[in-house]
């Protein structure tokens, strides 16, 4: 009897050890599966966040770049949808002959940083004519650069009388002129901002490309290239764009103003 008792006790102990081992193994396997699942979720979440950042950046740029969705502008200009449907200029647009089909030179000063500029009146006669008219009329004096992008595309956008991306000179014009066929905008490019899918929504807003950027075309094409900055861009990067974007996610940390602009 004693011998049988010892055998049964040993068997019970062995069964206990087996169950304990199986329980520990089950817990271990569950923890491993959970770690794998959590890693997959975290990785997927990061991918989603990165994708949303890129999409948001491009979508926002295509919308103006930087202007809101098609609604009436603060300056009482026609809605982008209306001008796009009509496919024509609206308001008192300066004659395209003002550009004289030649290269104009001048200085764009931001926060007292002088930028030497060239405007191509041969390849972008309507846009350059409008810009010359606005410069001569003093429209740009004291206006802010309300928008900065620092991922995917690298632009500083200026020239809005409303200061928030909704304003303009009281007229809209088009079509798109001198846009790059490959959507490539080298550092130093000066180009016109417009609403997405609307080649007749150019106004007073323009943007400076401070790092090489690829900006996707939309149904209206690319963005009218006015000309280029020939010197001073390094100072803009060092004193303005390198500081990044404000907490609002749009404006530069360093408040930026057009302190002067001349062309001749």
mmCIF file of C-alpha atoms in Angstrom:
data_model
loop_
_atom_site.group_PDB
_atom_site.id
_atom_site.type_symbol
_atom_site.label_atom_id
_atom_site.label_comp_id
_atom_site.label_asym_id
_atom_site.label_seq_id
_atom_site.Cartn_x
_atom_site.Cartn_y
_atom_site.Cartn_z
ATOM 1 C CA UNK A 1 0.000 0.000 0.000
ATOM 2 C CA UNK A 2 2.801 2.389 0.929
ATOM 3 C CA UNK A 3 4.467 1.697 -2.369
ATOM 4 C CA UNK A 4 1.249 2.422 -4.321
ATOM 5 C CA UNK A 5 0.754 5.651 -2.368
ATOM 6 C CA UNK A 6 4.239 6.821 -3.257
ATOM 7 C CA UNK A 7 3.670 6.005 -6.926
ATOM 8 C CA UNK A 8 0.357 7.901 -7.003
ATOM 9 C CA UNK A 9 1.938 10.875 -5.187
ATOM 10 C CA UNK A 10 4.806 10.985 -7.653
ATOM 11 C CA UNK A 11 2.324 10.837 -10.544
ATOM 12 C CA UNK A 12 0.294 13.712 -9.087
ATOM 13 C CA UNK A 13 3.437 15.796 -8.666
ATOM 14 C CA UNK A 14 4.502 15.054 -12.241
ATOM 15 C CA UNK A 15 1.061 15.992 -13.565
ATOM 16 C CA UNK A 16 1.296 19.236 -11.532
ATOM 17 C CA UNK A 17 4.682 20.037 -13.006
ATOM 18 C CA UNK A 18 3.367 19.400 -16.530
ATOM 19 C CA UNK A 19 0.323 21.649 -15.973
ATOM 20 C CA UNK A 20 2.535 24.364 -14.496
ATOM 21 C CA UNK A 21 4.892 24.160 -17.469
ATOM 22 C CA UNK A 22 1.996 24.267 -19.918
ATOM 23 C CA UNK A 23 0.508 27.278 -18.132
ATOM 24 C CA UNK A 24 3.816 29.144 -18.218
ATOM 25 C CA UNK A 25 4.267 28.279 -21.900
ATOM 26 C CA UNK A 26 0.754 29.475 -22.708
ATOM 27 C CA UNK A 27 1.425 32.782 -20.948
ATOM 28 C CA UNK A 28 4.744 33.163 -22.773
ATOM 29 C CA UNK A 29 3.161 32.456 -26.172
ATOM 30 C CA UNK A 30 0.347 34.917 -25.451
ATOM 31 C CA UNK A 31 2.871 37.614 -24.531
ATOM 32 C CA UNK A 32 4.839 36.966 -27.719
ATOM 33 C CA UNK A 33 1.723 37.203 -29.872
ATOM 34 C CA UNK A 34 0.713 40.412 -28.111
ATOM 35 C CA UNK A 35 4.142 41.956 -28.701
ATOM 36 C CA UNK A 36 3.979 41.060 -32.395
ATOM 37 C CA UNK A 37 0.456 42.490 -32.667
ATOM 38 C CA UNK A 38 1.431 45.690 -30.842
ATOM 39 C CA UNK A 39 4.482 46.137 -33.073
ATOM 40 C CA UNK A 40 2.367 45.680 -36.177
ATOM 41 C CA UNK A 41 -0.194 48.178 -34.916
ATOM 42 C CA UNK A 42 2.498 50.697 -33.972
ATOM 43 C CA UNK A 43 4.239 50.287 -37.316
ATOM 44 C CA UNK A 44 0.984 50.590 -39.194
ATOM 45 C CA UNK A 45 0.057 53.669 -37.196
ATOM 46 C CA UNK A 46 3.365 55.325 -38.011
ATOM 47 C CA UNK A 47 2.871 54.549 -41.694
ATOM 48 C CA UNK A 48 -0.605 56.066 -41.591
ATOM 49 C CA UNK A 49 0.667 59.205 -39.841
ATOM 50 C CA UNK A 50 3.498 59.666 -42.339
ATOM 51 C CA UNK A 51 1.127 59.125 -45.248
ATOM 52 C CA UNK A 52 -1.348 61.649 -43.864
ATOM 53 C CA UNK A 53 1.430 64.227 -43.434
ATOM 54 C CA UNK A 54 2.483 63.910 -47.076
ATOM 55 C CA UNK A 55 -1.084 63.883 -48.388
ATOM 56 C CA UNK A 56 -2.039 66.893 -46.263
ATOM 57 C CA UNK A 57 1.017 68.813 -47.454
ATOM 58 C CA UNK A 58 0.318 68.175 -51.128
ATOM 59 C CA UNK A 59 -3.443 68.736 -50.792
ATOM 60 C CA UNK A 60 -2.922 72.014 -48.986
ATOM 61 C CA UNK A 61 -0.462 73.145 -51.633
ATOM 62 C CA UNK A 62 -2.775 72.124 -54.456
ATOM 63 C CA UNK A 63 -5.464 74.180 -52.759
ATOM 64 C CA UNK A 64 -3.754 77.471 -53.399
ATOM 65 C CA UNK A 65 -1.036 76.716 -52.820
ATOM 66 C CA UNK A 66 -2.147 77.668 -49.344
ATOM 67 C CA UNK A 67 -5.450 79.254 -50.235
ATOM 68 C CA UNK A 68 -8.654 77.707 -48.836
ATOM 69 C CA UNK A 69 -11.144 75.553 -50.682
ATOM 70 C CA UNK A 70 -13.183 77.330 -53.385
ATOM 71 C CA UNK A 71 -15.085 80.041 -51.539
ATOM 72 C CA UNK A 72 -15.430 83.767 -52.073
ATOM 73 C CA UNK A 73 -12.140 85.509 -51.261
ATOM 74 C CA UNK A 74 -11.957 88.130 -48.536
ATOM 75 C CA UNK A 75 -11.129 90.717 -51.189
ATOM 76 C CA UNK A 76 -14.516 90.122 -52.881
ATOM 77 C CA UNK A 77 -12.938 88.467 -55.909
ATOM 78 C CA UNK A 78 -15.128 85.942 -57.778
ATOM 79 C CA UNK A 79 -15.092 82.415 -56.431
ATOM 80 C CA UNK A 80 -12.443 80.145 -57.992
ATOM 81 C CA UNK A 81 -15.216 77.819 -59.162
ATOM 82 C CA UNK A 82 -16.858 80.638 -61.110
ATOM 83 C CA UNK A 83 -13.690 81.820 -62.813
ATOM 84 C CA UNK A 84 -12.666 78.248 -63.611
ATOM 85 C CA UNK A 85 -16.056 77.536 -65.169
ATOM 86 C CA UNK A 86 -15.812 80.686 -67.246
ATOM 87 C CA UNK A 87 -12.181 80.014 -68.169
ATOM 88 C CA UNK A 88 -11.433 83.714 -68.328
ATOM 89 C CA UNK A 89 -10.014 86.639 -66.396
ATOM 90 C CA UNK A 90 -12.231 88.529 -63.975
ATOM 91 C CA UNK A 91 -11.905 92.081 -62.700
ATOM 92 C CA UNK A 92 -9.548 94.799 -63.907
ATOM 93 C CA UNK A 93 -6.566 92.666 -64.935
ATOM 94 C CA UNK A 94 -3.494 94.619 -66.118
ATOM 95 C CA UNK A 95 -2.716 94.238 -69.823
ATOM 96 C CA UNK A 96 -0.192 91.495 -70.559
ATOM 97 C CA UNK A 97 1.789 93.932 -72.731
ATOM 98 C CA UNK A 98 3.036 95.742 -69.625
ATOM 99 C CA UNK A 99 5.754 93.079 -69.285
ATOM 100 C CA UNK A 100 7.170 94.186 -72.665
ATOM 101 C CA UNK A 101 8.299 90.624 -73.411
ATOM 102 C CA UNK A 102 11.579 91.180 -71.574
ATOM 103 C CA UNK A 103 13.413 90.270 -68.386
ATOM 104 C CA UNK A 104 12.810 92.581 -65.443
ATOM 105 C CA UNK A 105 15.256 92.841 -62.552
ATOM 106 C CA UNK A 106 14.717 94.140 -59.050
ATOM 107 C CA UNK A 107 14.912 93.547 -55.322
ATOM 108 C CA UNK A 108 12.438 91.805 -53.036
ATOM 109 C CA UNK A 109 13.223 92.644 -49.411
ATOM 110 C CA UNK A 110 11.915 90.372 -46.639
ATOM 111 C CA UNK A 111 12.581 91.452 -43.042
ATOM 112 C CA UNK A 112 15.287 93.768 -44.443
ATOM 113 C CA UNK A 113 16.919 90.814 -46.245
ATOM 114 C CA UNK A 114 17.460 91.904 -49.880
ATOM 115 C CA UNK A 115 16.778 89.277 -52.549
ATOM 116 C CA UNK A 116 17.838 90.006 -56.107
ATOM 117 C CA UNK A 117 15.107 88.851 -58.488
ATOM 118 C CA UNK A 118 14.495 88.381 -62.214
ATOM 119 C CA UNK A 119 11.005 88.283 -63.750
ATOM 120 C CA UNK A 120 10.546 86.625 -67.141
ATOM 121 C CA UNK A 121 8.203 88.862 -69.122
ATOM 122 C CA UNK A 122 8.655 86.749 -72.239
ATOM 123 C CA UNK A 123 7.572 83.386 -70.818
ATOM 124 C CA UNK A 124 5.005 84.683 -68.280
ATOM 125 C CA UNK A 125 3.730 87.974 -69.759
ATOM 126 C CA UNK A 126 0.385 88.096 -67.935
ATOM 127 C CA UNK A 127 1.773 87.165 -64.521
ATOM 128 C CA UNK A 128 4.763 89.500 -64.832
ATOM 129 C CA UNK A 129 2.522 92.353 -66.053
ATOM 130 C CA UNK A 130 0.262 91.888 -63.042
ATOM 131 C CA UNK A 131 3.232 91.755 -60.674
ATOM 132 C CA UNK A 132 4.751 94.921 -62.139
ATOM 133 C CA UNK A 133 1.424 96.726 -61.777
ATOM 134 C CA UNK A 134 1.080 95.621 -58.143
ATOM 135 C CA UNK A 135 4.653 96.636 -57.347
ATOM 136 C CA UNK A 136 4.250 100.045 -58.965
ATOM 137 C CA UNK A 137 0.986 100.546 -57.099
ATOM 138 C CA UNK A 138 2.622 99.785 -53.736
ATOM 139 C CA UNK A 139 0.259 96.870 -53.083
ATOM 140 C CA UNK A 140 2.982 94.578 -51.746
ATOM 141 C CA UNK A 141 4.524 97.065 -49.329
ATOM 142 C CA UNK A 142 4.166 95.800 -45.757
ATOM 143 C CA UNK A 143 2.328 92.579 -46.630
ATOM 144 C CA UNK A 144 3.249 89.423 -44.750
ATOM 145 C CA UNK A 145 4.439 86.003 -45.803
ATOM 146 C CA UNK A 146 1.640 84.037 -44.180
ATOM 147 C CA UNK A 147 2.600 80.456 -44.995
ATOM 148 C CA UNK A 148 5.639 78.196 -44.776
ATOM 149 C CA UNK A 149 5.946 74.510 -45.678
ATOM 150 C CA UNK A 150 8.832 72.368 -44.430
ATOM 151 C CA UNK A 151 8.034 68.794 -45.539
ATOM 152 C CA UNK A 152 7.663 67.396 -49.051
ATOM 153 C CA UNK A 153 7.521 70.849 -50.605
ATOM 154 C CA UNK A 154 9.529 73.833 -49.414
ATOM 155 C CA UNK A 155 7.887 77.175 -50.040
ATOM 156 C CA UNK A 156 7.378 80.528 -48.359
ATOM 157 C CA UNK A 157 4.133 82.128 -49.546
ATOM 158 C CA UNK A 158 3.608 85.900 -49.541
ATOM 159 C CA UNK A 159 1.567 88.716 -51.059
ATOM 160 C CA UNK A 160 -1.895 88.283 -49.528
ATOM 161 C CA UNK A 161 -3.560 91.592 -48.518
ATOM 162 C CA UNK A 162 -5.716 89.634 -46.050
ATOM 163 C CA UNK A 163 -2.660 87.966 -44.520
ATOM 164 C CA UNK A 164 -4.258 84.534 -44.217
ATOM 165 C CA UNK A 165 -4.376 83.059 -47.731
ATOM 166 C CA UNK A 166 -7.885 84.297 -48.596
ATOM 167 C CA UNK A 167 -7.106 87.692 -50.148
ATOM 168 C CA UNK A 168 -6.204 89.085 -53.531
ATOM 169 C CA UNK A 169 -5.869 92.288 -55.583
ATOM 170 C CA UNK A 170 -9.529 92.468 -56.626
ATOM 171 C CA UNK A 171 -9.056 90.502 -59.844
ATOM 172 C CA UNK A 172 -8.178 86.984 -60.999
ATOM 173 C CA UNK A 173 -6.325 85.987 -64.126
ATOM 174 C CA UNK A 174 -4.924 83.060 -66.075
ATOM 175 C CA UNK A 175 -4.163 80.743 -67.679
ATOM 176 C CA UNK A 176 -1.109 79.064 -66.152
ATOM 177 C CA UNK A 177 2.110 80.256 -67.809
ATOM 178 C CA UNK A 178 5.646 78.872 -67.875
ATOM 179 C CA UNK A 179 4.953 75.900 -65.575
ATOM 180 C CA UNK A 180 7.632 73.161 -65.554
ATOM 181 C CA UNK A 181 6.616 70.083 -67.526
ATOM 182 C CA UNK A 182 8.227 67.765 -64.963
ATOM 183 C CA UNK A 183 6.650 69.456 -61.885
ATOM 184 C CA UNK A 184 10.160 70.324 -60.669
ATOM 185 C CA UNK A 185 10.633 73.734 -59.023
ATOM 186 C CA UNK A 186 14.307 74.417 -58.202
ATOM 187 C CA UNK A 187 15.359 76.431 -55.161
ATOM 188 C CA UNK A 188 15.040 80.128 -55.947
ATOM 189 C CA UNK A 189 11.928 79.769 -58.113
ATOM 190 C CA UNK A 190 9.350 82.564 -57.871
ATOM 191 C CA UNK A 191 5.876 81.345 -58.797
ATOM 192 C CA UNK A 192 2.239 82.378 -58.530
ATOM 193 C CA UNK A 193 -0.092 80.834 -55.979
ATOM 194 C CA UNK A 194 -3.553 79.778 -57.156
ATOM 195 C CA UNK A 195 -6.521 77.667 -56.189
ATOM 196 C CA UNK A 196 -6.513 73.966 -56.993
ATOM 197 C CA UNK A 197 -7.796 72.935 -60.433
ATOM 198 C CA UNK A 198 -8.263 76.584 -61.412
ATOM 199 C CA UNK A 199 -5.843 78.128 -63.900
ATOM 200 C CA UNK A 200 -7.682 81.473 -63.764
ATOM 201 C CA UNK A 201 -7.355 82.080 -60.012
ATOM 202 C CA UNK A 202 -3.967 83.836 -59.995
ATOM 203 C CA UNK A 203 -3.971 87.109 -58.064
ATOM 204 C CA UNK A 204 -1.332 88.749 -55.877
ATOM 205 C CA UNK A 205 -0.111 85.760 -53.880
ATOM 206 C CA UNK A 206 3.224 84.274 -54.874
ATOM 207 C CA UNK A 207 5.625 81.765 -53.360
ATOM 208 C CA UNK A 208 9.364 81.413 -53.020
ATOM 209 C CA UNK A 209 10.803 77.914 -53.386
ATOM 210 C CA UNK A 210 13.671 77.832 -50.879
ATOM 211 C CA UNK A 211 14.661 74.174 -51.449
ATOM 212 C CA UNK A 212 14.256 72.046 -54.593
ATOM 213 C CA UNK A 213 10.644 70.832 -54.643
ATOM 214 C CA UNK A 214 8.411 68.606 -56.752
ATOM 215 C CA UNK A 215 4.905 70.093 -56.777
ATOM 216 C CA UNK A 216 2.272 67.926 -58.486
ATOM 217 C CA UNK A 217 0.216 69.425 -61.296
ATOM 218 C CA UNK A 218 -3.576 69.272 -61.157
ATOM 219 C CA UNK A 219 -6.240 69.504 -63.851
ATOM 220 C CA UNK A 220 -5.247 73.141 -64.517
ATOM 221 C CA UNK A 221 -1.566 72.272 -64.904
ATOM 222 C CA UNK A 222 1.303 73.460 -62.746
ATOM 223 C CA UNK A 223 2.034 76.866 -61.232
ATOM 224 C CA UNK A 224 3.037 79.949 -63.196
ATOM 225 C CA UNK A 225 6.754 80.591 -62.805
ATOM 226 C CA UNK A 226 7.361 84.349 -62.668
ATOM 227 C CA UNK A 227 11.107 84.167 -62.531
ATOM 228 C CA UNK A 228 13.798 83.469 -59.967
ATOM 229 C CA UNK A 229 15.829 84.735 -57.044
ATOM 230 C CA UNK A 230 19.440 85.280 -58.095
ATOM 231 C CA UNK A 231 20.926 86.106 -54.674
ATOM 232 C CA UNK A 232 19.978 86.321 -51.009
ATOM 233 C CA UNK A 233 18.197 82.979 -50.635
ATOM 234 C CA UNK A 234 20.769 81.636 -48.168
ATOM 235 C CA UNK A 235 19.981 84.505 -45.793
ATOM 236 C CA UNK A 236 16.241 83.754 -46.022
ATOM 237 C CA UNK A 237 16.890 80.135 -45.109
ATOM 238 C CA UNK A 238 19.180 81.041 -42.222
ATOM 239 C CA UNK A 239 17.010 83.812 -40.764
ATOM 240 C CA UNK A 240 13.461 82.713 -41.632
ATOM 241 C CA UNK A 241 12.717 79.240 -42.981
ATOM 242 C CA UNK A 242 15.198 77.280 -40.831
ATOM 243 C CA UNK A 243 13.281 78.420 -37.734
ATOM 244 C CA UNK A 244 10.279 76.371 -38.873
ATOM 245 C CA UNK A 245 6.517 76.713 -38.533
ATOM 246 C CA UNK A 246 4.521 78.292 -35.712
ATOM 247 C CA UNK A 247 2.128 76.377 -33.465
ATOM 248 C CA UNK A 248 -0.692 77.183 -35.913
ATOM 249 C CA UNK A 249 0.943 74.787 -38.379
ATOM 250 C CA UNK A 250 0.945 77.354 -41.184
ATOM 251 C CA UNK A 251 2.838 80.582 -40.541
ATOM 252 C CA UNK A 252 6.614 80.850 -40.116
ATOM 253 C CA UNK A 253 7.959 81.071 -36.568
ATOM 254 C CA UNK A 254 9.779 84.229 -37.625
ATOM 255 C CA UNK A 255 7.131 86.815 -38.614
ATOM 256 C CA UNK A 256 7.996 87.777 -42.169
ATOM 257 C CA UNK A 257 7.093 91.001 -43.969
ATOM 258 C CA UNK A 258 7.743 92.408 -47.432
ATOM 259 C CA UNK A 259 9.639 95.513 -46.389
ATOM 260 C CA UNK A 260 10.247 96.637 -49.974
ATOM 261 C CA UNK A 261 10.038 95.457 -53.588
ATOM 262 C CA UNK A 262 11.267 97.125 -56.771
ATOM 263 C CA UNK A 263 11.415 96.084 -60.443
ATOM 264 C CA UNK A 264 12.776 97.801 -63.531
#
